[in-house]
XYZ file of C-alpha atoms in Angstrom:
663
model
C -0.120 0.040 0.018
C 0.747 3.853 0.491
C 1.223 5.450 3.344
C 3.358 9.279 1.926
C 2.701 11.743 -0.439
C 5.718 14.049 -1.416
C 4.685 16.166 -4.290
C 6.094 19.872 -5.399
C 4.420 22.380 -7.229
C 1.272 20.343 -7.896
C -2.422 22.436 -7.774
C -2.914 23.942 -4.074
C 0.480 22.966 -2.943
C 3.643 25.473 -3.744
C 6.904 23.393 -2.757
C 7.078 20.900 -1.237
C 4.656 19.020 1.052
C 4.888 16.098 2.917
C 1.023 14.316 2.192
C 0.371 11.998 5.112
C -1.706 8.597 4.451
C -0.900 5.972 7.766
C 0.165 2.446 7.539
C -2.246 1.638 10.014
C -5.554 0.612 8.512
C -6.885 1.136 4.965
C -9.373 3.548 5.707
C -8.258 7.034 5.017
C -10.367 9.694 5.332
C -9.282 14.079 4.497
C -11.319 16.363 5.335
C -11.437 19.808 5.511
C -12.821 23.287 3.592
C -13.026 24.104 -0.225
C -9.452 24.868 -2.180
C -7.728 22.744 1.036
C -5.944 20.561 -0.724
C -8.207 16.896 -0.732
C -8.837 16.874 -4.332
C -4.699 17.363 -5.302
C -4.108 14.609 -3.386
C -6.376 12.608 -4.881
C -5.544 13.827 -9.030
C -2.190 13.982 -8.249
C -2.509 10.311 -7.483
C -4.155 9.646 -10.407
C -2.052 11.313 -12.423
C 1.296 9.184 -11.528
C -0.347 5.591 -11.194
C -2.266 5.770 -14.231
C 0.417 8.265 -16.755
C -1.936 11.154 -16.420
C -1.149 14.541 -16.576
C -0.409 16.793 -13.266
C -2.259 19.142 -12.046
C 0.124 21.460 -11.535
C 0.483 24.448 -9.834
C -0.762 27.743 -12.026
C 1.023 30.593 -9.851
C 4.189 28.345 -9.767
C 4.846 27.435 -13.304
C 4.497 32.211 -13.288
C 7.595 31.768 -10.949
C 9.622 29.696 -13.536
C 9.454 25.931 -11.645
C 11.133 24.659 -14.982
C 14.901 25.635 -13.498
C 16.820 23.348 -12.313
C 16.193 21.610 -8.926
C 12.693 23.685 -8.926
C 10.494 21.034 -10.763
C 7.455 19.790 -9.386
C 7.357 16.296 -8.777
C 5.590 13.384 -7.035
C 6.579 10.228 -4.884
C 4.590 8.508 -3.241
C 5.908 6.358 0.127
C 6.241 1.907 -0.961
C 5.182 -0.366 2.021
C 4.455 -3.728 -0.340
C 5.193 -7.538 0.985
C 7.903 -8.653 -0.940
C 5.438 -11.585 -2.026
C 3.549 -9.713 -3.952
C 6.712 -8.200 -6.042
C 7.467 -10.406 -8.676
C 9.712 -9.320 -11.400
C 12.603 -6.521 -10.740
C 13.179 -8.330 -7.448
C 16.585 -6.867 -7.493
C 16.085 -3.611 -8.089
C 12.903 -3.543 -5.353
C 15.536 -4.537 -2.901
C 18.638 -2.106 -3.412
C 15.681 0.344 -3.308
C 14.375 -0.735 -0.362
C 17.751 -1.833 1.503
C 18.146 1.846 1.441
C 15.364 3.028 2.201
C 15.081 1.105 5.452
C 18.678 2.133 6.372
C 19.464 6.177 5.965
C 20.058 8.653 8.404
C 19.030 11.236 8.858
C 22.663 12.713 9.943
C 23.677 11.010 6.147
C 22.416 14.103 4.077
C 22.953 17.545 3.533
C 20.888 19.889 5.689
C 18.368 20.899 2.874
C 17.457 17.486 2.266
C 16.924 16.946 6.485
C 14.886 19.745 6.651
C 12.229 18.084 3.350
C 12.643 14.854 4.150
C 12.155 15.145 8.465
C 8.114 13.765 8.244
C 9.655 10.629 5.910
C 11.552 9.712 9.289
C 9.406 10.147 11.615
C 6.927 7.857 9.251
C 9.932 5.106 9.544
C 10.219 5.334 12.623
C 7.648 3.199 13.897
C 8.042 1.066 11.102
C 11.266 -0.138 12.755
C 10.019 -0.974 16.066
C 6.113 -3.097 14.464
C 6.157 -6.569 14.371
C 4.035 -6.629 10.859
C 6.245 -5.383 8.863
C 10.044 -5.513 8.470
C 12.463 -5.245 6.332
C 12.896 -9.740 5.793
C 8.474 -9.078 5.378
C 8.468 -5.434 3.196
C 9.736 -2.797 0.726
C 10.068 0.003 2.382
C 10.834 3.034 -0.633
C 10.029 6.389 -2.245
C 9.632 6.595 -5.836
C 8.200 8.781 -7.725
C 8.715 11.161 -11.071
C 9.647 14.639 -12.077
C 10.396 16.660 -15.313
C 6.320 16.342 -15.160
C 5.442 19.256 -17.499
C 6.571 17.553 -20.608
C 7.750 13.753 -20.113
C 7.968 11.638 -16.884
C 10.837 10.489 -15.035
C 12.332 7.994 -12.727
C 12.435 10.422 -9.551
C 13.233 9.388 -5.315
C 11.794 13.126 -3.888
C 15.120 15.579 -2.309
C 16.615 11.916 -1.570
C 17.490 11.796 -5.190
C 21.243 13.745 -5.557
C 22.142 12.359 -1.911
C 25.352 11.226 -2.559
C 24.269 7.716 -0.744
C 21.524 7.491 -2.730
C 23.747 8.148 -6.194
C 25.791 4.995 -4.872
C 23.743 2.806 -4.579
C 22.954 3.264 -8.148
C 25.959 1.985 -8.515
C 25.397 -1.145 -7.105
C 22.768 -2.261 -9.110
C 25.261 -3.900 -11.664
C 26.354 -1.453 -14.490
C 29.553 -3.027 -16.038
C 31.247 -0.286 -15.872
C 31.572 0.415 -12.166
C 31.774 -3.459 -11.191
C 35.565 -2.467 -10.828
C 35.859 0.365 -8.933
C 37.159 0.664 -5.196
C 34.460 3.482 -3.176
C 36.514 6.002 -3.576
C 36.831 5.237 -7.511
C 33.033 5.700 -6.858
C 33.136 8.775 -4.960
C 34.677 10.979 -7.327
C 32.477 10.080 -9.627
C 29.138 11.142 -8.020
C 30.012 14.948 -9.151
C 29.836 14.024 -13.229
C 27.127 10.657 -12.122
C 24.451 13.946 -10.446
C 24.277 14.766 -14.539
C 24.603 11.756 -16.304
C 23.760 8.682 -14.465
C 19.742 9.023 -15.479
C 20.766 9.454 -19.163
C 23.057 6.540 -19.304
C 23.276 3.989 -16.356
C 19.653 3.334 -14.999
C 17.061 5.523 -15.844
C 15.672 2.268 -18.425
C 15.948 0.204 -16.053
C 14.190 2.392 -12.916
C 11.619 3.601 -16.158
C 10.930 -1.054 -15.929
C 10.299 -1.006 -13.079
C 7.952 2.025 -12.674
C 5.610 0.950 -15.504
C 5.991 -3.123 -13.132
C 5.251 -0.194 -10.017
C 2.629 1.190 -11.643
C 0.717 -2.100 -12.591
C 1.083 -4.411 -8.745
C -2.141 -1.246 -7.929
C -5.307 -1.128 -9.781
C -5.617 2.975 -9.098
C -9.103 4.102 -9.628
C -10.534 8.198 -8.591
C -14.107 8.670 -8.499
C -13.837 12.119 -8.691
C -16.835 14.982 -7.776
C -17.591 16.162 -11.865
C -18.220 12.894 -13.409
C -20.000 11.930 -16.376
C -21.307 8.222 -14.299
C -23.002 7.323 -17.969
C -19.373 7.145 -19.566
C -17.613 6.041 -16.356
C -20.021 3.137 -15.896
C -19.857 1.223 -19.193
C -18.627 -2.560 -19.615
C -15.243 -1.944 -21.792
C -14.030 1.644 -19.464
C -10.651 1.280 -17.868
C -11.579 1.867 -14.766
C -14.890 -0.539 -14.882
C -12.348 -3.102 -15.799
C -9.481 -2.245 -13.060
C -12.642 -3.293 -11.115
C -14.100 -6.027 -12.104
C -10.930 -7.732 -12.023
C -11.422 -8.568 -15.878
C -9.048 -7.613 -19.410
C -12.288 -7.439 -21.071
C -10.202 -7.215 -24.609
C -8.487 -11.054 -23.386
C -12.772 -12.402 -22.175
C -13.625 -11.694 -26.253
C -10.364 -12.665 -27.548
C -10.540 -15.988 -25.070
C -14.384 -16.478 -26.845
C -12.318 -16.732 -29.829
C -10.190 -19.642 -29.811
C -12.103 -22.099 -31.513
C -12.607 -19.359 -34.047
C -9.595 -19.798 -37.930
C -8.237 -16.643 -39.262
C -5.219 -17.701 -40.118
C -5.701 -21.778 -41.444
C -6.923 -22.727 -44.961
C -10.533 -22.863 -45.396
C -10.393 -20.435 -42.116
C -12.422 -16.843 -42.083
C -9.974 -15.022 -44.521
C -10.343 -18.081 -47.298
C -13.797 -17.760 -46.814
C -14.084 -13.433 -47.350
C -10.407 -14.133 -49.992
C -13.173 -16.193 -51.980
C -15.316 -14.157 -51.655
C -14.250 -10.526 -52.830
C -12.861 -12.512 -55.800
C -16.515 -14.166 -56.885
C -17.406 -10.070 -57.159
C -14.574 -8.417 -58.980
C -14.718 -11.688 -61.159
C -18.426 -10.228 -61.452
C -16.862 -6.868 -62.763
C -14.904 -8.352 -65.419
C -11.626 -7.978 -62.944
C -12.408 -3.908 -64.549
C -12.639 -3.184 -60.976
C -11.410 -4.148 -57.526
C -11.563 -4.346 -53.032
C -7.983 -2.923 -52.445
C -7.143 -1.946 -49.344
C -3.791 0.371 -51.215
C -2.281 -1.381 -47.798
C 0.785 -4.407 -49.022
C 0.940 -5.859 -45.257
C -3.031 -6.440 -43.233
C -5.870 -7.756 -45.617
C -6.722 -10.202 -43.438
C -9.147 -10.098 -40.790
C -7.306 -11.160 -37.092
C -8.411 -11.677 -33.736
C -7.324 -8.045 -32.633
C -10.298 -6.882 -35.707
C -12.530 -8.784 -34.727
C -12.629 -8.220 -30.410
C -12.697 -4.182 -31.780
C -15.800 -4.912 -33.456
C -17.491 -6.613 -30.806
C -16.614 -3.996 -28.816
C -17.427 -1.607 -30.971
C -21.164 -3.621 -31.489
C -22.074 -5.080 -28.198
C -20.721 -3.585 -25.012
C -20.613 0.273 -26.670
C -24.449 0.029 -26.619
C -24.715 -0.841 -23.195
C -24.754 1.365 -20.585
C -26.037 1.073 -16.967
C -29.267 1.464 -15.666
C -31.540 1.469 -12.279
C -34.034 -1.321 -12.018
C -36.716 -0.384 -10.556
C -40.629 -1.938 -9.675
C -39.662 -3.732 -13.842
C -38.929 -0.758 -14.820
C -35.115 0.589 -16.368
C -34.394 3.632 -16.121
C -30.955 5.251 -17.533
C -28.168 6.529 -15.016
C -27.348 9.494 -16.895
C -31.150 10.081 -16.408
C -30.762 9.770 -12.151
C -30.539 12.425 -9.319
C -27.048 13.093 -8.216
C -27.124 12.022 -5.723
C -28.954 9.031 -7.214
C -25.421 8.517 -9.947
C -23.296 8.771 -6.784
C -24.917 6.207 -4.865
C -24.947 4.184 -8.261
C -20.806 4.588 -8.705
C -20.055 3.289 -4.430
C -23.216 -0.122 -4.755
C -20.940 -0.835 -8.339
C -17.303 -0.793 -6.414
C -18.744 -1.681 -3.974
C -20.684 -5.254 -5.075
C -17.733 -5.671 -8.032
C -14.789 -5.329 -4.847
C -16.962 -7.334 -2.379
C -17.082 -10.383 -5.097
C -14.007 -11.335 -6.175
C -11.579 -9.832 -3.345
C -8.243 -12.217 -4.562
C -6.951 -9.770 -7.159
C -3.183 -10.206 -8.514
C -3.302 -6.332 -8.506
C -3.192 -4.099 -5.071
C -6.754 -1.347 -5.050
C -6.489 2.301 -4.266
C -10.271 3.218 -4.999
C -9.959 7.454 -4.505
C -12.745 9.118 -4.066
C -13.252 12.533 -3.454
C -16.702 13.429 -1.492
C -19.172 10.428 -1.847
C -21.820 12.035 -0.173
C -22.074 14.388 -2.886
C -25.697 14.813 -3.198
C -26.792 12.798 -1.068
C -29.731 12.508 1.265
C -28.223 11.714 5.265
C -29.660 8.865 5.794
C -28.478 7.606 2.442
C -24.734 9.029 2.839
C -24.534 6.223 6.112
C -25.020 3.363 4.027
C -22.368 5.345 1.600
C -20.135 5.094 3.871
C -20.684 1.618 5.966
C -19.600 -0.124 2.482
C -16.450 1.839 1.779
C -16.333 0.445 5.607
C -16.328 -3.091 4.158
C -14.360 -2.561 1.121
C -11.293 -0.794 3.137
C -10.903 -4.569 5.266
C -8.476 -5.262 2.111
C -8.933 -2.881 -0.115
C -6.904 0.751 0.495
C -9.804 3.334 0.576
C -8.992 7.103 0.127
C -11.468 9.063 0.759
C -12.593 13.757 0.217
C -15.409 14.379 2.687
C -17.174 17.267 4.106
C -19.210 14.587 5.800
C -18.189 14.602 9.590
C -20.869 11.971 10.153
C -18.790 8.975 8.672
C -16.819 9.685 12.564
C -19.551 6.911 14.388
C -18.709 4.435 11.295
C -15.380 3.472 11.082
C -13.149 2.503 13.892
C -10.081 1.573 12.088
C -9.396 3.800 9.804
C -6.936 8.028 9.849
C -8.884 10.747 9.853
C -6.568 13.956 8.100
C -8.129 17.295 9.457
C -6.343 19.977 6.755
C -5.822 23.265 7.235
C -4.543 26.308 5.098
C -1.831 29.012 7.326
C 0.046 31.355 5.895
C -0.804 29.288 2.577
C 0.813 26.811 3.982
C -1.286 23.174 3.557
C -0.771 21.842 7.037
C -2.802 18.179 8.212
C -4.099 17.402 12.208
C -3.946 13.403 11.652
C -6.187 11.107 14.623
C -6.652 7.684 15.027
C -10.646 7.155 14.095
C -10.930 4.477 16.781
C -10.241 7.027 19.772
C -11.373 10.147 18.218
C -14.040 11.942 20.008
C -11.300 11.266 22.896
C -8.876 13.121 20.852
C -10.384 15.335 19.742
C -11.135 17.464 22.728
C -7.921 18.172 23.541
C -6.645 18.392 19.512
C -8.466 21.231 19.824
C -6.195 22.946 22.316
C -3.437 21.672 21.580
C -3.009 21.838 18.046
C -0.281 23.179 15.768
C -2.776 23.611 13.277
C -6.271 25.459 13.975
C -8.783 23.302 13.445
C -11.652 24.743 12.015
C -13.825 26.712 14.432
C -17.659 24.886 12.893
C -15.670 21.558 13.911
C -17.731 20.778 17.280
C -21.095 21.856 16.225
C -20.382 19.951 12.554
C -19.565 17.037 13.761
C -21.736 17.069 16.789
C -24.466 17.561 14.535
C -23.542 15.555 11.079
C -23.319 12.685 14.708
C -26.818 12.867 15.735
C -27.944 13.135 12.139
C -26.047 9.990 11.457
C -27.071 8.012 14.800
C -30.821 8.685 13.989
C -31.166 7.198 10.369
C -28.932 4.391 10.702
C -31.584 3.432 13.596
C -33.814 3.323 11.289
C -32.167 1.782 8.275
C -34.409 -1.869 7.073
C -31.074 -3.691 9.267
C -30.643 -0.933 12.017
C -27.703 -0.629 13.613
C -27.670 -0.409 17.682
C -25.072 2.006 19.979
C -23.898 1.620 22.554
C -22.283 5.615 24.075
C -19.737 5.357 26.906
C -16.449 7.297 28.187
C -13.785 7.091 26.712
C -11.349 4.467 25.157
C -10.286 1.886 27.793
C -14.326 1.587 28.071
C -14.359 0.211 24.062
C -12.059 -1.853 24.661
C -13.415 -3.900 26.865
C -17.020 -3.239 25.180
C -15.737 -5.420 21.871
C -14.907 -7.717 24.113
C -18.420 -8.197 25.699
C -20.639 -7.652 23.223
C -18.736 -9.205 20.613
C -21.159 -11.244 19.503
C -23.890 -8.296 19.978
C -21.215 -6.521 17.344
C -21.734 -9.114 14.323
C -25.190 -10.079 14.742
C -26.951 -6.290 16.105
C -24.959 -4.605 14.131
C -23.359 -2.466 17.663
C -21.052 -0.089 17.437
C -19.473 1.201 20.660
C -18.458 5.103 20.341
C -16.318 6.553 23.152
C -16.810 10.232 23.643
C -14.372 11.607 26.043
C -16.020 12.149 29.719
C -19.455 12.189 31.025
C -20.394 15.124 30.030
C -20.289 15.258 26.327
C -21.756 11.335 26.430
C -24.642 13.123 28.433
C -25.077 16.471 25.976
C -25.390 13.003 23.334
C -27.839 11.678 24.675
C -29.834 15.158 25.104
C -29.198 15.867 21.702
C -30.943 11.804 20.059
C -34.456 12.772 22.634
C -35.845 14.727 20.632
C -35.793 12.942 17.347
C -35.613 9.631 18.775
C -38.869 10.715 21.129
C -40.698 10.969 17.806
C -39.872 8.408 15.095
C -40.043 5.005 15.574
C -36.385 3.932 15.903
C -35.962 -0.233 15.280
C -32.512 0.455 16.645
C -31.326 1.514 20.092
C -29.134 3.657 21.696
C -27.561 3.009 25.636
C -25.642 5.587 27.631
C -23.138 4.730 29.311
C -21.519 6.974 31.628
C -19.612 6.282 35.417
C -20.396 7.597 38.578
C -18.260 10.133 40.158
C -18.027 12.212 43.598
C -19.875 15.387 42.621
C -23.692 13.916 41.776
C -25.057 13.144 37.417
C -27.479 15.702 35.970
C -31.490 14.394 37.489
C -32.743 13.600 33.602
C -34.734 11.444 32.160
C -33.892 7.443 31.876
C -35.562 7.928 29.262
C -37.652 5.440 26.834
C -38.025 1.474 25.058
C -34.724 2.809 21.956
C -32.999 5.572 24.062
C -31.609 4.458 27.354
C -29.216 6.395 29.768
C -27.023 4.154 32.781
C -24.598 4.889 35.343
C -22.058 2.616 37.175
C -22.460 2.002 41.583
C -21.088 -0.025 43.971
C -23.936 1.306 46.156
C -21.301 1.648 48.478
C -20.625 -2.210 50.419
C -22.992 -3.477 48.462
C -21.359 -6.395 47.002
C -22.572 -6.220 43.439
C -22.328 -3.217 40.623
C -26.218 -2.050 39.949
C -27.066 0.191 36.789
C -28.711 3.302 38.365
C -31.148 6.212 36.467
C -29.654 9.244 36.961
C -32.410 10.247 39.449
C -30.678 8.184 41.453
C -29.965 9.317 45.049
C -26.495 7.406 45.379
C -23.705 8.891 44.212
C -21.090 6.376 45.670
C -18.492 6.404 43.510
C -17.861 3.755 40.387
C -15.209 3.503 37.504
C -15.941 0.501 35.062
C -12.760 -0.556 36.530
C -14.439 -1.422 39.831
C -17.518 -2.699 38.573
C -15.386 -6.058 36.660
C -14.603 -9.205 37.672
C -12.543 -9.530 40.886
C -10.357 -12.425 40.250
C -9.316 -12.181 36.452
C -8.804 -8.074 37.813
C -6.452 -9.229 40.360
C -4.853 -11.340 37.823
C -4.089 -8.391 36.531
C -3.161 -5.568 37.680
C -0.105 -8.452 38.550
C 0.331 -9.072 35.491
C 1.214 -4.819 34.673
C 3.443 -3.807 37.818
C 5.604 -5.861 40.420
C 5.384 -1.894 42.434
C 4.101 -3.347 46.422
C 2.108 -0.165 46.596
C -0.636 -2.277 43.465
C -0.247 -5.957 45.058
C -3.677 -6.987 46.539
C -1.832 -9.909 48.759
C -6.018 -11.296 50.444
C -7.831 -13.542 48.920
C -10.301 -11.891 46.748
C -14.127 -11.597 47.531
C -16.054 -13.654 44.368
C -19.409 -12.783 45.693
C -21.414 -9.829 43.358
C -19.592 -8.857 40.577
C -15.661 -6.602 41.849
C -17.204 -5.425 45.281
C -14.501 -3.815 44.491
C -14.724 -1.552 48.333
C -14.105 -4.696 50.278
C -11.759 -6.542 48.019
C -9.880 -3.341 47.376
C -10.393 -0.745 49.947
C -6.149 -0.624 50.746
C -4.760 -0.634 47.072
C -4.151 2.565 45.502
C -5.774 1.889 42.381
C -6.692 4.830 42.276
C -3.114 6.941 41.926
C -2.558 4.227 39.376
C -5.093 4.574 36.597
C -3.928 8.259 36.395
C -0.017 7.535 35.767
C 1.371 8.208 32.670
C -1.490 11.066 31.560
C -4.054 8.210 32.299
C -2.385 5.752 29.765
C -2.674 3.129 32.615
C -6.651 2.372 32.075
C -5.432 1.457 27.942
C -2.820 -0.652 28.968
C -4.947 -1.789 32.079
C -7.491 -2.860 29.616
C -5.966 -4.775 27.199
C -4.146 -7.309 29.615
C -7.408 -7.595 31.310
C -8.750 -9.200 27.689
C -6.065 -10.918 26.787
C -6.529 -12.426 30.519
C -10.465 -13.485 29.909
C -9.517 -14.272 26.544
C -7.087 -17.069 28.365
C -8.955 -17.967 31.801
C -12.558 -17.460 30.123
C -12.776 -18.358 27.034
C -16.668 -18.935 28.138
C -17.662 -15.567 29.560
C -18.903 -17.295 32.409
C -17.248 -14.455 33.708
C -18.500 -11.690 32.952
C -20.300 -8.926 34.703
C -23.745 -9.234 35.551
C -24.509 -5.900 34.194
C -23.111 -6.175 30.908
C -25.510 -9.026 30.931
C -28.213 -6.586 31.662
C -27.356 -4.344 28.949
C -27.293 -7.744 27.145
C -30.739 -8.206 27.267
C -31.850 -4.829 26.635
C -30.213 -4.756 22.862
C -32.374 -8.165 22.651
C-alpha cells in the first residue's frame, strides 16, 4: 500500500509538501474546507498510477519552476509485501535497502528539513512487528519532469551521494571494478549523467511494473457517470478485475483466422467472386501490402463497438429501467458506490492491489443515505485501500479502523492534523487546545450535528444499527470484547465520547428525534458515577436509555442506576469488573507493592471493589502515564479474559443486563 506522498508545485501545493496517508488502516479520509487541497491529493495519485497529466500549480508555473532544482515532482511512499513482487526483485531489494537504513544525519541540511516527515513515518515501522526489512519493501518512488516527459524520481533523496552510490550497485559493468573512493570521485559527474546513461531504462521498467501492481480508480466529484460506468472503460475493468479484450479473445479461440479454409479464405473467395462479376475491371483493395486479412484484434474491436458500447448502466425499479444518466445527482453517486462495493466484495483475491479514491461520496445525498455509503466503503477497506475526501463529519462514528486527516491552510501552507478514528471523539478535545494548526472553528458544532443525524438515521435502517455510547477508549476496549456477538448479530457500534458530560450531551441531542419517530435500533448511554452528583435527567425510553455504574456503597454488586438516583457512590468501570480477573491483570502489569493485592479476593457479586481493594491505591495507578494505564489495563484484562475465561462465564452481571436491553 501507499503510506505517504511527497509532492512539489502540484495544484494546491506549492513547494515541497508531505501528505500523510497511514500504514495501520486502509480507510483514509481527508477533511477540510473547499480549496484546502483535498482533491489535489487524489488527483496527483491518479496522474502517477494512470500516466495522466499532472495538475501543476499555476502560480508556481509563472514563477519559473522549470529551472533546474525547482521542478515539480510527485513521489508516493510505498510499503509492499515482498511476496506480492514477482519481477525486478533485485532492484526493489536494493532500493528498499537504502530507504530502510538511510540515516537523517547522512543527508545535507536542506534535505534533512524537507524529508523530516519521511523519518517520522519510518520510525514506528522499525519497531512494528507487522513490518520488517525481511517481509516488506519500503521506499520512495515517484516522477519528476512532469510538464513534458515524466521520469523516475526519488524526492529530495534523488541527488544525495548515498543514494547515487546505491545506483552504482545495480550491476552496471562500467562500475563493477571501482572501489569506494573511485565511486565517490564520480559523484559530481554522475549527477547529470546517471539517469541518462546508467539506470534510467531500468528504473523506467521498475516504474511501469510498480504501476501495473496497482489498480488505482479515481472518482472525482464532477464525473459523467454514464460514460464512466460503461463496461469497456479502463476504470470499470479495474473494478471488475477482468481485461475485457482478453475475455473476448478467449471466446474467439475456436475461430480460424489463418489456416486454410478459415474466415480469411472465405472472405477472400467472396471478394474474388465479386471482382469476377465485375469482369476484373474493378477490385476491392486496401491500398496496403500488409495486414489485408481480418485479425483477432479486428474482431475484438468490432465486438467492443457493436456489443458493449451500446450497453449503458440502468437502474431497475419495479420492473422499470432508468438510464443512469437520468438519475438525480445523488442517485448517480449512490450507483457508483454500489457498483464498486458489489464487485470488490465479490472478488477479494486480486492480482493487483486496489486503491479506490473518491471525492465526496456524500455529494448530493440525503444524510440517511450517506451512512450506508460510508458503511459500504468501510467494508471494502478491509481488503482494499480507500482514500476519501469529505465535508461530512457523520462518517466518524461509522469507521473505527481508519485515519482522519484534517486539512488547514495557514500562511499559504497546508497543514494536517491526523486522528486515529478508533478514539477520535476523546482525542479531539485535547487536540483543539494543543493543535499546531487551528482546527476549523465549526468543527465541534458540525461534527456533533452530523453525528446525531448519523446515529438517528442508522436506527431507522431496514437493518438498523444499535449503539453503546460510553466515556472513553478503555470502555470501548472492554465492550468490544463483552459484546462481540452483538457487534455482529445486532450491528452494535461502540462510540467513546471523551467524558461523562459529552455522553450526557449526546443523549440530550438524541432525545427529541428518537422520541418523536419510531426507531428499530437502540441506543444505550453508560457513564461512571463520579464524586459530583450527576444531572437529573429522565431515564429514557424503549429505544434510548442512559444509566450510570454504581457499587452502592458497601454493596456486593454493581448496579445500573438512573441519573436521578440519590446514590452517588464513586464508581468507574474498573471498579465494576470481575475481581479475580482484575487481580490477575494488575499483578501482570506491575510489581509495585503499592498496587499489589495480598488478600483473598471475595468472589461474591461482581467486583465487590471496596471490600477487596480498599487498601490498594489503584486510583493513583490509573492516573499514571497521563491516564494511559487505563488503556494498558483494559487491553491486558481482555487478554486474560480470553485466556482464563474463554466461555465468558465471569462477565459481570451488569453487562448481561445491557445485553438484555438489546435483545
